[in-house]
Coordinates of C-alpha atoms in Angstrom, one line a residue:
M121 CA -118.3 -99.1 -1.9
T122 CA -117.1 -102.7 -2.7
F123 CA -113.9 -103.1 -4.8
G124 CA -114.2 -106.9 -5.7
V125 CA -117.6 -106.8 -7.5
P126 CA -117.9 -107.0 -11.2
L127 CA -119.1 -104.1 -13.3
G128 CA -122.6 -105.5 -13.8
T129 CA -123.2 -105.4 -10.0
A130 CA -121.0 -102.4 -9.0
D131 CA -122.8 -99.3 -7.6
D132 CA -122.3 -95.8 -8.8
E133 CA -119.9 -95.0 -5.9
T134 CA -117.6 -98.0 -6.7
L135 CA -117.6 -97.1 -10.4
R136 CA -116.6 -93.5 -9.7
A137 CA -113.8 -94.7 -7.3
H138 CA -112.2 -96.9 -9.9
L139 CA -112.3 -94.4 -12.6
E140 CA -110.5 -91.9 -10.3
I141 CA -107.3 -93.9 -10.7
A142 CA -107.6 -94.6 -14.4
E143 CA -105.1 -93.3 -16.8
A144 CA -107.2 -90.5 -18.4
P145 CA -105.9 -90.8 -22.1
S146 CA -106.5 -94.6 -22.0
L147 CA -109.9 -94.1 -20.5
L148 CA -111.0 -91.5 -23.0
M149 CA -109.9 -93.8 -26.0
T150 CA -111.9 -96.7 -24.3
V151 CA -115.0 -94.5 -24.1
A152 CA -114.6 -93.4 -27.8
H153 CA -114.5 -97.1 -28.6
L154 CA -117.4 -98.2 -26.4
T155 CA -119.7 -95.5 -27.6
A156 CA -118.5 -95.6 -31.1
D157 CA -118.4 -91.8 -30.9
P158 CA -114.9 -90.4 -31.3
S159 CA -116.3 -86.8 -31.2
I160 CA -115.5 -86.8 -27.5
L161 CA -111.8 -86.9 -28.1
G162 CA -112.0 -83.3 -29.4
R163 CA -113.0 -82.1 -25.9
V164 CA -109.4 -82.7 -24.7
E165 CA -106.6 -80.3 -25.5
R166 CA -103.4 -82.3 -26.0
R167 CA -100.1 -80.5 -25.5
N168 CA -96.8 -81.1 -27.0
G169 CA -95.1 -84.2 -25.4
W170 CA -98.3 -85.4 -23.8
L171 CA -97.4 -89.1 -24.7
F172 CA -94.5 -88.9 -22.1
Q173 CA -96.4 -87.4 -19.2
P174 CA -98.5 -89.0 -16.5
Q175 CA -102.2 -88.7 -17.4
G176 CA -101.0 -87.1 -20.6
G177 CA -100.3 -83.9 -18.8
L178 CA -104.0 -83.1 -18.7
S179 CA -105.2 -80.5 -16.2
G180 CA -107.3 -81.5 -13.3
Q181 CA -110.3 -80.0 -15.0
Q182 CA -109.8 -82.1 -18.1
Q183 CA -109.3 -85.2 -16.3
A184 CA -112.4 -84.7 -14.4
M185 CA -114.3 -84.3 -17.7
V186 CA -112.8 -87.5 -19.0
R187 CA -113.8 -89.4 -15.9
A188 CA -117.3 -87.9 -15.9
A189 CA -117.7 -89.0 -19.5
A190 CA -116.4 -92.4 -18.7
F191 CA -118.9 -92.7 -15.8
D192 CA -121.8 -91.9 -17.9
A193 CA -120.8 -94.3 -20.6
L194 CA -120.1 -97.2 -18.3
R195 CA -123.2 -96.7 -16.2
R196 CA -125.3 -96.7 -19.3
Y197 CA -123.4 -99.9 -20.4
R198 CA -123.9 -101.6 -16.9
D199 CA -127.6 -100.7 -16.9
A200 CA -127.9 -102.3 -20.4
G201 CA -126.8 -105.5 -18.9
C202 CA -123.1 -105.3 -20.1
P203 CA -123.7 -106.5 -23.7
P204 CA -120.8 -107.6 -25.9
V205 CA -118.9 -104.9 -27.4
P206 CA -117.2 -105.6 -31.0
P207 CA -113.6 -104.6 -31.6
P208 CA -113.3 -101.3 -33.4
D209 CA -113.5 -101.2 -37.1
A210 CA -110.6 -99.7 -39.2
D211 CA -112.2 -96.2 -39.3
L212 CA -112.5 -96.1 -35.6
L213 CA -109.1 -97.4 -35.1
R214 CA -107.6 -94.8 -37.3
T215 CA -109.6 -92.0 -35.8
I216 CA -108.6 -92.8 -32.2
S217 CA -105.0 -93.6 -32.9
A218 CA -104.6 -90.6 -35.1
W219 CA -105.9 -88.4 -32.3
A220 CA -103.5 -89.9 -29.8
L221 CA -100.4 -89.7 -32.0
D222 CA -101.3 -86.5 -33.7
A223 CA -100.4 -88.2 -37.0
D224 CA -102.0 -90.1 -39.9
T225 CA -102.1 -93.7 -38.6
A226 CA -103.5 -95.4 -41.9
D227 CA -100.4 -97.7 -41.8
L228 CA -100.7 -98.4 -38.2
V229 CA -104.4 -99.7 -38.3
P230 CA -103.5 -103.4 -39.3
L231 CA -101.1 -103.6 -36.4
L232 CA -103.7 -102.2 -33.9
A233 CA -106.3 -104.6 -35.3
E234 CA -104.2 -107.3 -33.7
E235 CA -103.9 -105.5 -30.3
I236 CA -107.3 -104.0 -29.6
V237 CA -109.3 -107.2 -29.5
T238 CA -111.9 -108.8 -27.4
A239 CA -110.6 -110.3 -24.1
G240 CA -109.5 -113.9 -24.8
T241 CA -108.8 -113.3 -28.5
D242 CA -105.5 -114.5 -29.8
A243 CA -105.2 -112.4 -32.9
K244 CA -101.6 -113.6 -33.7
A245 CA -102.2 -117.3 -33.6
P246 CA -101.2 -119.2 -36.7
R247 CA -104.2 -119.5 -39.2
W248 CA -102.9 -122.8 -40.6
T249 CA -101.8 -126.2 -39.2
L250 CA -99.3 -128.7 -40.6
D251 CA -102.1 -131.2 -41.3
E252 CA -103.8 -128.7 -43.5
V253 CA -100.9 -127.5 -45.6
A254 CA -98.8 -130.7 -45.7
P255 CA -100.8 -133.8 -44.5
G256 CA -98.8 -136.7 -43.6
V257 CA -95.5 -134.8 -43.6
E258 CA -93.2 -134.9 -40.5
F259 CA -91.6 -131.7 -39.5
D260 CA -89.5 -131.2 -36.4
V261 CA -88.2 -128.1 -34.9
A262 CA -85.5 -127.7 -32.2
I263 CA -85.8 -124.7 -30.1
I264 CA -82.7 -123.6 -28.1
G265 CA -83.7 -121.9 -24.8
A266 CA -86.8 -121.8 -22.6
G267 CA -86.7 -118.2 -22.0
M268 CA -89.4 -115.6 -23.1
S269 CA -88.8 -116.4 -26.9
G270 CA -88.3 -120.1 -26.5
L271 CA -91.7 -120.5 -24.7
L272 CA -93.4 -118.2 -27.4
A273 CA -91.9 -120.4 -30.2
A274 CA -93.0 -123.6 -28.5
H275 CA -96.5 -122.4 -28.1
R276 CA -97.0 -121.0 -31.6
L277 CA -95.6 -124.2 -33.2
T278 CA -97.8 -126.2 -30.9
Q279 CA -100.8 -124.2 -32.1
A280 CA -99.7 -124.9 -35.7
G281 CA -99.4 -128.6 -35.0
V282 CA -95.8 -128.6 -35.7
R283 CA -93.7 -131.0 -33.4
C284 CA -91.0 -129.2 -31.4
T285 CA -88.6 -129.8 -28.7
V286 CA -87.1 -127.1 -26.4
Y287 CA -83.6 -127.6 -25.2
E288 CA -82.9 -125.7 -22.1
R289 CA -79.5 -125.8 -20.3
N290 CA -81.0 -124.7 -16.9
T291 CA -83.5 -126.6 -14.7
D292 CA -86.2 -124.3 -15.1
V293 CA -87.9 -121.8 -17.6
G294 CA -87.4 -118.0 -17.6
G295 CA -84.0 -117.4 -19.2
T296 CA -82.6 -114.1 -17.9
W297 CA -85.3 -114.0 -15.4
L298 CA -84.2 -117.3 -13.9
E299 CA -80.6 -116.5 -13.9
N300 CA -80.6 -112.9 -12.6
R301 CA -81.2 -113.1 -9.0
Y302 CA -79.5 -110.0 -7.6
P303 CA -81.3 -107.8 -5.1
G304 CA -83.5 -105.1 -6.6
C305 CA -83.9 -106.9 -10.0
R306 CA -87.0 -105.8 -11.8
V307 CA -88.2 -104.9 -15.3
D308 CA -87.9 -101.4 -16.6
V309 CA -90.7 -101.8 -19.0
A310 CA -94.3 -101.3 -17.8
S311 CA -95.5 -104.6 -16.5
H312 CA -98.7 -104.2 -18.4
L313 CA -96.7 -104.3 -21.7
Y314 CA -94.2 -107.0 -20.4
S315 CA -96.3 -110.1 -21.4
Y316 CA -97.4 -112.3 -24.2
S317 CA -100.2 -111.0 -26.3
F318 CA -101.8 -114.5 -25.9
A319 CA -101.4 -114.5 -22.1
P320 CA -101.9 -110.9 -20.7
R321 CA -101.9 -110.6 -16.9
H322 CA -104.1 -108.1 -15.1
D323 CA -103.0 -108.6 -11.6
W324 CA -99.4 -107.5 -11.8
P325 CA -98.6 -106.3 -8.2
D326 CA -96.3 -103.5 -9.2
H327 CA -96.1 -101.1 -12.2
F328 CA -92.7 -102.4 -12.9
C329 CA -92.5 -106.0 -11.4
T330 CA -89.7 -107.7 -9.7
R331 CA -87.8 -110.5 -11.0
D332 CA -89.6 -113.2 -8.8
V333 CA -92.9 -112.1 -10.1
L334 CA -91.8 -112.2 -13.7
H335 CA -90.3 -115.6 -13.2
E336 CA -93.5 -116.9 -11.8
Y337 CA -95.3 -115.6 -14.9
F338 CA -93.1 -117.7 -17.3
R339 CA -93.8 -120.8 -15.0
D340 CA -97.5 -120.0 -15.1
V341 CA -97.4 -119.7 -19.0
T342 CA -95.5 -123.0 -19.2
E343 CA -98.1 -124.7 -17.1
R344 CA -101.2 -123.1 -18.5
F345 CA -100.3 -123.9 -22.2
G346 CA -98.9 -127.4 -21.5
L347 CA -95.3 -126.7 -22.5
Q348 CA -93.7 -128.7 -19.8
D349 CA -93.6 -131.9 -21.8
R350 CA -91.9 -130.2 -24.7
I351 CA -88.8 -129.0 -22.7
E352 CA -85.7 -131.0 -22.1
F353 CA -84.1 -129.4 -19.0
G354 CA -80.5 -129.6 -18.1
T355 CA -79.7 -130.0 -21.8
E356 CA -77.1 -127.8 -23.5
V357 CA -76.9 -127.4 -27.2
V358 CA -73.2 -127.6 -27.9
A359 CA -73.2 -127.5 -31.6
A360 CA -75.6 -127.5 -34.6
H361 CA -74.5 -128.6 -38.1
W362 CA -76.6 -128.5 -41.3
D363 CA -76.5 -131.8 -43.2
D364 CA -76.4 -130.8 -46.9
A365 CA -77.3 -134.4 -48.1
A366 CA -80.3 -134.9 -45.7
S367 CA -81.4 -131.3 -45.6
R368 CA -81.6 -131.4 -41.8
W369 CA -79.9 -130.0 -38.8
R370 CA -77.9 -132.2 -36.4
L371 CA -77.6 -131.1 -32.9
H372 CA -75.0 -132.1 -30.4
L373 CA -76.5 -132.2 -26.9
R374 CA -74.8 -132.3 -23.5
T375 CA -76.5 -133.3 -20.4
A376 CA -75.3 -134.6 -16.9
R377 CA -75.9 -138.1 -18.2
G378 CA -73.6 -137.7 -21.3
E379 CA -73.7 -136.4 -24.9
S380 CA -75.9 -137.3 -27.8
W381 CA -77.0 -136.2 -31.2
V382 CA -80.6 -135.3 -32.5
E383 CA -81.9 -134.1 -35.8
A384 CA -84.4 -131.5 -36.7
N385 CA -85.8 -129.9 -39.9
A386 CA -85.4 -126.4 -38.4
V387 CA -83.7 -124.8 -35.5
I388 CA -84.9 -121.7 -33.7
S389 CA -82.4 -119.9 -31.7
A390 CA -84.1 -118.4 -28.6
V391 CA -80.9 -117.8 -26.5
G392 CA -81.3 -114.0 -26.7
Q393 CA -78.6 -111.3 -26.2
L394 CA -78.3 -111.0 -22.5
N395 CA -77.4 -114.5 -21.5
R396 CA -73.5 -114.5 -21.2
P397 CA -72.0 -112.4 -18.3
N398 CA -69.3 -110.0 -19.3
L399 CA -66.4 -109.7 -16.8
P400 CA -64.0 -106.8 -17.3
D401 CA -60.5 -107.3 -18.3
I402 CA -58.7 -105.8 -15.4
T403 CA -55.3 -106.7 -14.4
G404 CA -55.2 -108.9 -11.2
R405 CA -59.0 -109.6 -11.3
E406 CA -58.3 -113.2 -10.4
S407 CA -56.0 -112.2 -7.4
F408 CA -58.8 -110.8 -5.2
A409 CA -58.9 -112.7 -1.9
G410 CA -62.6 -112.1 -1.0
P411 CA -65.7 -113.2 -2.7
A412 CA -66.2 -111.7 -6.2
F413 CA -69.1 -112.5 -8.6
H414 CA -71.0 -111.0 -11.5
S415 CA -74.4 -109.6 -10.9
A416 CA -76.1 -112.3 -13.2
E417 CA -74.4 -114.9 -11.1
W418 CA -75.4 -113.6 -7.8
D419 CA -73.9 -115.6 -4.9
G420 CA -76.7 -115.8 -2.3
S421 CA -74.3 -117.6 0.1
V422 CA -72.3 -114.3 0.7
D423 CA -73.7 -112.0 3.3
L424 CA -72.8 -108.4 2.5
T425 CA -74.1 -107.1 5.8
G426 CA -71.6 -104.9 7.7
R427 CA -68.9 -105.4 4.9
R428 CA -67.0 -103.2 2.6
V429 CA -68.4 -103.8 -0.8
A430 CA -67.2 -102.6 -4.4
V431 CA -69.7 -102.5 -7.3
V432 CA -68.1 -102.1 -10.6
G433 CA -70.4 -100.5 -13.2
T434 CA -73.3 -98.1 -13.2
G435 CA -75.3 -99.8 -15.9
S436 CA -79.0 -101.3 -15.5
S437 CA -78.0 -104.0 -13.1
A438 CA -76.0 -101.8 -10.9
Y439 CA -78.6 -99.1 -11.0
Q440 CA -81.1 -101.6 -9.4
L441 CA -78.7 -103.5 -7.0
V442 CA -76.6 -100.6 -5.5
P443 CA -79.6 -99.1 -3.5
E444 CA -80.2 -102.5 -2.0
V445 CA -76.6 -103.3 -1.2
A446 CA -76.3 -99.9 0.4
K447 CA -79.0 -100.8 2.9
V448 CA -76.8 -103.5 4.5
A449 CA -73.2 -102.7 3.6
A450 CA -70.8 -100.9 6.0
E451 CA -69.3 -99.1 3.2
L452 CA -70.1 -99.1 -0.5
S453 CA -67.8 -98.0 -3.4
V454 CA -69.4 -97.6 -6.7
F455 CA -66.9 -97.5 -9.7
Q456 CA -68.4 -95.5 -12.6
R457 CA -67.1 -95.3 -16.2
N458 CA -69.9 -93.3 -17.6
A459 CA -72.9 -91.8 -15.6
P460 CA -76.4 -92.9 -16.7
W461 CA -79.1 -90.5 -17.9
L462 CA -82.2 -90.8 -15.7
R463 CA -85.7 -90.7 -16.9
P464 CA -88.5 -89.4 -14.4
T465 CA -90.6 -92.3 -13.4
P466 CA -91.9 -91.6 -9.9
H467 CA -94.1 -94.7 -9.8
Y468 CA -91.1 -97.1 -10.6
H469 CA -91.3 -99.1 -7.4
D470 CA -95.0 -98.5 -6.6
P471 CA -97.7 -101.2 -6.4
V472 CA -100.5 -101.2 -8.7
P473 CA -103.7 -99.9 -6.9
P474 CA -106.4 -102.6 -6.7
G475 CA -108.8 -100.3 -8.6
V476 CA -106.6 -100.4 -11.6
R477 CA -106.7 -104.2 -11.8
W478 CA -110.6 -103.9 -11.4
L479 CA -110.5 -101.7 -14.7
Y480 CA -108.5 -104.2 -16.5
D481 CA -110.8 -107.0 -15.7
N482 CA -114.1 -105.2 -15.9
V483 CA -114.1 -102.2 -18.4
P484 CA -114.2 -103.6 -21.9
Y485 CA -111.0 -102.8 -23.8
Y486 CA -109.5 -100.7 -21.3
S487 CA -106.6 -103.0 -21.0
P488 CA -105.6 -103.1 -24.7
W489 CA -106.2 -99.3 -25.0
H490 CA -103.9 -98.8 -22.1
R491 CA -101.3 -101.0 -23.6
F492 CA -101.6 -98.9 -26.7
W493 CA -101.1 -95.8 -24.6
L494 CA -98.0 -97.2 -23.0
C495 CA -96.3 -98.3 -26.2
A496 CA -97.6 -95.3 -28.4
P497 CA -94.4 -93.2 -27.9
G498 CA -92.5 -95.9 -29.9
L499 CA -94.9 -96.9 -32.7
L500 CA -93.9 -94.1 -35.1
E501 CA -90.6 -92.6 -35.9
R502 CA -91.6 -89.1 -35.6
G503 CA -93.4 -87.6 -32.5
G504 CA -92.3 -90.3 -30.1
V505 CA -89.2 -91.4 -28.2
L506 CA -87.2 -92.3 -31.4
E507 CA -87.4 -88.7 -32.6
G508 CA -85.2 -87.6 -29.8
W509 CA -82.4 -90.3 -30.7
I510 CA -82.3 -89.3 -34.5
V511 CA -79.2 -87.3 -35.6
D512 CA -79.9 -83.9 -37.2
R513 CA -76.8 -83.3 -39.3
G514 CA -77.7 -79.6 -39.8
Y515 CA -78.0 -78.9 -36.0
P516 CA -75.0 -79.7 -35.9
P517 CA -74.7 -82.8 -33.7
T518 CA -72.0 -83.0 -30.9
E519 CA -71.2 -85.1 -27.9
R520 CA -73.5 -82.9 -26.1
A521 CA -76.6 -83.3 -28.1
I522 CA -77.4 -84.7 -31.7
S523 CA -80.5 -82.5 -32.4
A524 CA -82.5 -79.7 -31.0
A525 CA -85.0 -82.2 -29.7
N526 CA -82.1 -84.2 -28.1
D527 CA -80.8 -81.0 -26.5
R528 CA -84.3 -80.3 -25.0
L529 CA -84.3 -83.8 -23.6
R530 CA -80.8 -83.2 -22.1
A531 CA -82.0 -79.9 -20.5
A532 CA -85.2 -81.5 -19.0
L533 CA -83.2 -84.6 -17.5
T534 CA -80.5 -82.4 -16.4
E535 CA -83.0 -80.3 -14.4
W536 CA -84.5 -83.4 -13.0
M537 CA -81.2 -84.8 -11.9
S538 CA -79.7 -81.6 -10.7
A539 CA -82.6 -80.8 -8.3
Q540 CA -82.0 -84.3 -6.6
V541 CA -78.3 -83.4 -5.8
A542 CA -79.0 -79.6 -4.7
D543 CA -77.6 -80.6 -1.4
A544 CA -74.6 -82.3 -2.7
P545 CA -72.9 -80.0 -5.5
E546 CA -69.8 -82.1 -5.5
L547 CA -71.9 -84.9 -7.1
L548 CA -73.3 -82.8 -9.9
E549 CA -70.4 -83.2 -12.3
K550 CA -70.1 -86.8 -11.6
V551 CA -73.8 -87.8 -12.4
I552 CA -74.6 -85.6 -15.3
P553 CA -73.5 -87.5 -18.4
A554 CA -71.2 -86.0 -21.0
Y555 CA -72.7 -87.8 -23.9
P556 CA -76.1 -87.4 -25.7
V557 CA -79.3 -88.7 -24.3
G558 CA -80.0 -92.0 -25.8
A559 CA -76.4 -93.0 -26.7
K560 CA -76.6 -95.5 -23.7
R561 CA -79.6 -97.0 -22.0
V562 CA -81.7 -94.4 -20.2
M563 CA -82.8 -95.5 -16.6
R564 CA -86.2 -95.1 -15.1
D565 CA -85.8 -93.0 -12.0
N566 CA -87.8 -92.3 -8.9
G567 CA -85.0 -90.6 -7.0
V568 CA -83.6 -93.7 -5.3
W569 CA -80.2 -93.9 -7.2
L570 CA -79.2 -90.3 -6.5
R571 CA -80.4 -90.5 -2.9
T572 CA -78.4 -93.6 -2.4
L573 CA -75.1 -92.0 -3.8
Q574 CA -75.6 -89.2 -1.2
R575 CA -75.6 -91.5 1.7
P576 CA -72.5 -91.0 3.9
H577 CA -71.2 -94.6 3.5
V578 CA -71.7 -94.7 -0.2
H579 CA -68.8 -93.3 -2.5
L580 CA -69.1 -92.7 -6.3
V581 CA -65.6 -93.4 -7.8
C582 CA -65.0 -92.0 -11.3
D583 CA -61.3 -92.6 -11.6
P584 CA -60.6 -95.6 -13.9
I585 CA -59.7 -98.9 -12.2
D586 CA -55.9 -99.5 -12.8
R587 CA -55.7 -102.9 -11.2
I588 CA -57.2 -105.4 -8.6
T589 CA -55.1 -106.7 -5.7
P590 CA -55.9 -109.4 -3.1
D591 CA -57.2 -106.5 -0.8
G592 CA -59.3 -104.5 -3.3
L593 CA -59.1 -102.1 -6.1
V594 CA -56.5 -99.6 -7.1
T595 CA -57.6 -96.7 -9.3
A596 CA -55.5 -94.7 -11.9
D597 CA -54.8 -92.0 -9.5
G598 CA -53.0 -94.6 -7.2
R599 CA -55.6 -94.6 -4.6
R600 CA -56.4 -97.9 -2.9
H601 CA -59.9 -99.0 -2.3
D602 CA -59.7 -102.0 0.2
V603 CA -63.0 -103.9 0.2
D604 CA -64.3 -107.3 1.4
A605 CA -66.3 -108.1 -1.7
I606 CA -66.5 -107.2 -5.3
V607 CA -69.8 -107.3 -7.4
Y608 CA -69.2 -106.9 -11.1
A609 CA -72.3 -105.2 -12.6
T610 CA -70.6 -105.1 -16.1
G611 CA -73.3 -106.4 -18.3
F612 CA -73.4 -109.1 -20.9
Q613 CA -71.5 -110.3 -24.1
A614 CA -74.5 -109.0 -26.0
S615 CA -72.8 -108.9 -29.3
K616 CA -71.5 -112.5 -29.3
F617 CA -74.7 -114.2 -30.6
L618 CA -75.2 -117.8 -30.3
T619 CA -72.0 -118.3 -28.4
P620 CA -70.4 -120.6 -27.2
M621 CA -72.5 -122.9 -29.5
A622 CA -70.6 -124.1 -32.7
V623 CA -72.8 -123.6 -35.8
A624 CA -72.0 -124.9 -39.3
G625 CA -74.2 -124.3 -42.3
R626 CA -74.2 -125.2 -45.9
R627 CA -70.9 -126.7 -47.0
G628 CA -69.7 -126.7 -43.5
V629 CA -69.3 -122.8 -43.3
D630 CA -68.7 -121.7 -39.7
L631 CA -71.2 -119.1 -38.5
H632 CA -68.9 -117.5 -36.1
A633 CA -66.0 -117.3 -38.4
M634 CA -68.3 -115.9 -41.0
W635 CA -69.6 -113.3 -38.7
A636 CA -66.0 -112.5 -37.3
G637 CA -67.5 -110.9 -34.1
D638 CA -69.9 -108.8 -36.2
A639 CA -73.2 -110.8 -36.1
R640 CA -75.8 -109.9 -38.8
A641 CA -79.2 -111.4 -39.9
Y642 CA -81.9 -110.5 -42.2
L643 CA -84.7 -109.0 -40.1
G644 CA -82.6 -110.4 -37.1
I645 CA -84.0 -113.7 -38.1
T646 CA -82.3 -115.5 -41.1
V647 CA -78.7 -115.8 -42.2
P648 CA -77.6 -116.7 -45.8
G649 CA -76.0 -120.1 -46.0
F650 CA -77.8 -121.3 -42.9
P651 CA -81.1 -122.9 -44.1
N652 CA -84.0 -123.1 -41.7
L653 CA -82.1 -121.4 -38.9
F654 CA -84.1 -118.8 -37.2
C655 CA -83.0 -116.3 -34.6
L656 CA -85.4 -114.7 -32.0
Y657 CA -84.1 -111.5 -30.3
G658 CA -81.4 -111.8 -32.9
P659 CA -79.0 -109.2 -34.3
N660 CA -80.4 -105.7 -34.5
T661 CA -83.6 -106.4 -32.7
N662 CA -83.1 -104.7 -29.3
L663 CA -85.4 -101.9 -28.6
S664 CA -83.9 -98.7 -27.2
G665 CA -86.9 -96.5 -26.2
Q666 CA -89.2 -97.4 -29.2
G667 CA -92.1 -98.4 -27.0
G668 CA -93.4 -101.8 -26.5
S669 CA -91.2 -104.7 -25.2
I670 CA -89.0 -107.4 -26.4
F671 CA -92.1 -109.6 -26.2
Y672 CA -93.5 -107.6 -29.1
F673 CA -90.4 -107.9 -31.1
S674 CA -90.2 -111.7 -30.7
E675 CA -93.8 -112.0 -31.4
C676 CA -93.3 -110.2 -34.6
A677 CA -90.2 -112.4 -35.5
M678 CA -92.2 -115.6 -34.6
T679 CA -95.0 -114.7 -37.0
Y680 CA -92.4 -114.5 -39.7
V681 CA -90.8 -117.8 -38.7
L682 CA -94.2 -119.4 -38.8
D683 CA -94.9 -118.1 -42.3
A684 CA -91.4 -119.3 -43.4
I685 CA -92.3 -122.9 -42.2
R686 CA -95.7 -122.7 -43.8
Q687 CA -94.2 -121.8 -47.1
V688 CA -91.6 -124.5 -47.0
L689 CA -94.3 -127.1 -46.2
E690 CA -96.8 -125.8 -48.8
R691 CA -94.2 -125.9 -51.6
G692 CA -93.2 -129.5 -50.6
K693 CA -89.6 -128.4 -50.0
N694 CA -87.3 -129.1 -47.1
A695 CA -85.9 -125.7 -46.3
L696 CA -85.3 -122.1 -47.3
D697 CA -82.3 -119.9 -47.4
V698 CA -82.3 -116.1 -47.5
R699 CA -80.6 -114.6 -50.5
A700 CA -77.3 -113.1 -49.8
D701 CA -78.1 -109.8 -51.7
V702 CA -81.3 -109.4 -49.7
H703 CA -79.5 -109.9 -46.4
D704 CA -76.7 -107.4 -47.4
D705 CA -78.9 -104.7 -48.7
Y706 CA -81.0 -104.9 -45.5
N707 CA -78.1 -104.7 -43.3
E708 CA -76.7 -101.8 -45.2
W709 CA -80.1 -100.0 -44.5
V710 CA -80.0 -100.9 -40.9
D711 CA -76.4 -99.7 -40.6
Q712 CA -77.3 -96.4 -42.1
G713 CA -80.1 -96.0 -39.7
N714 CA -77.9 -96.9 -36.7
A715 CA -75.3 -94.4 -37.8
E716 CA -77.9 -91.6 -37.6
R717 CA -79.0 -92.5 -34.0
A718 CA -77.5 -91.2 -30.8
W719 CA -75.8 -94.5 -30.0
G720 CA -74.3 -94.7 -33.5
F721 CA -73.0 -91.1 -33.4
S722 CA -71.5 -90.8 -30.0
S723 CA -68.2 -92.3 -29.1
V724 CA -69.2 -93.1 -25.6
S725 CA -68.6 -96.8 -24.7
S726 CA -71.8 -98.9 -24.8
W727 CA -72.9 -102.5 -25.1
F728 CA -74.9 -101.2 -28.1
I729 CA -71.6 -101.2 -30.1
N730 CA -69.6 -104.3 -30.8
E731 CA -66.0 -104.8 -31.0
K732 CA -65.9 -103.8 -34.6
G733 CA -67.4 -100.5 -33.8
R734 CA -70.8 -101.4 -35.3
T735 CA -74.3 -101.5 -33.7
A736 CA -75.2 -105.2 -33.9
Q737 CA -77.8 -105.0 -31.1
N738 CA -80.3 -102.1 -31.7
W739 CA -83.2 -101.7 -34.1
P740 CA -82.9 -98.1 -35.3
F741 CA -86.4 -97.6 -36.6
S742 CA -90.0 -97.6 -35.4
A743 CA -91.9 -100.5 -33.9
L744 CA -94.4 -100.2 -36.7
E745 CA -91.5 -100.6 -39.3
Y746 CA -90.5 -104.0 -37.8
W747 CA -94.1 -105.2 -37.6
R748 CA -94.6 -104.3 -41.3
R749 CA -91.4 -106.2 -42.5
T750 CA -92.0 -109.3 -40.5
H751 CA -95.8 -109.7 -41.0
A752 CA -95.2 -112.0 -43.9
L753 CA -92.3 -113.6 -45.6
D754 CA -91.6 -112.6 -49.3
P755 CA -90.8 -115.9 -51.1
A756 CA -88.7 -114.0 -53.7
E757 CA -86.2 -113.1 -51.0
Y758 CA -85.4 -116.8 -50.5
E759 CA -84.1 -119.9 -52.2
F760 CA -86.1 -122.9 -51.6
L761 CA -84.3 -126.2 -51.2

């Protein structure tokens, strides 16, 4: 058996070996596509909740049937010389997706037609160029940030022949994956989903890759698509002002060499939501005598080996770094305000077997069908993850659970977590959350977190922190916790969009004054009174379990931005500005949706809720709904200038 050979020369033993480690539902959908015979799908008995279970919860016998069918189909394909296979037509897409989701997926077919494509196809590339729609016209776009969304914007604009410049305050690309360097840092979205549609990667080393691997991916994309020359590193955009007379933006730039002004026809903010660390407002924080730093500003010069360490917070960053710090610290105190819910993910830290990479590279369409399988739970509102987050007013909802489905989730996760602390009953009450599942971010769990909390030198402290002294922390019960170093794993100022940049729109209106701490945008992209200003990963575009990744949402938003620019150019106009009534009606709809989700109902503190008590971060509907609303711009919703 040889693992490195392509499918065309692979022997039967090699083929069988690879198929043994394939995800059975993904494999079965691939076979139905390759053979154009979806009748095989009916041979599998799907159980309730199968979208959430490894191998779809299929029995060993059913998995064997799937692998045998795949072997027969791929052997015939190999023996026929591996001929090209066309993408599935609309009927086949609908049949396969309806089977997987157990729902009518007619509305989903156009979305899937962009995803289930021949390797190397860029289905979301712009279908126009500036020279075609406005020959001889100059149009410049300023992009703020060279993270995930900024690189995406630069690539798509380049494809459309639109001149753009990316202004990046750091000295490298990557955004949050450049800045966050704490030990244990990794993505909690499946690696196979966490990539651009135009630059899929099949050789991810881990199912959920580490920060270093992800940062290297962004560097590779930058080089592969020639984006380096479009980026001005070490350049911070201090302010952006719309010039009413010229119908252009003026940007105030700051570099190590000094300050300057540039102009652009449009501005794309790609600064994201997770770029400004949030330090807690605790009395005496500045008085601590030892090293203290935020997890997003990890101080690699501080050796925590053999030291007494405090970690403040138990959110996503703490969840990843605490087990790593516990390996070296003499004593570790973890200060918790609210315990996280833990979602079973046994393979969270596991490497991807070589055979899986072979499947991605050699079995036609296995990669896109597996991407579909991974994101399927979030594509529709009912039957997926989102259903468990929806408030059922007739249940009735409480701080324990907001629906029968949510209560079932609570029971399942409580059982999973309780079993891990069976030998430490004193921890049980501390680690089982009192709020509904979904009200805060749910962590992927392979058992490492709770095992760490049970180590003899690790202490979980649930009493509130009263103050910080030069020697450590004092909790509300009067207990002193003397430590040598403090790590603040306290998240980001996620609700303070576009800060600290000053932004002024038409007639000099100040964006931050208008928002007054409560950011809003139409589709998370456009703001009335601020022509040709587009946000990527803007207000109310954060995913909370809907499947996919932020790559998906940013690609949807960028499709919309490109259509906006096209329509401005085709009309011979300078800019467009979203109508205030359209913006307001949309935000009322989003607010109503968020109020009926776990995070909107619960009173638990969360970064999902801003200082005004409103959810300015989360998208409360399905991934399909966002795709549908951003697929094309409706000119009736805008004023063209």
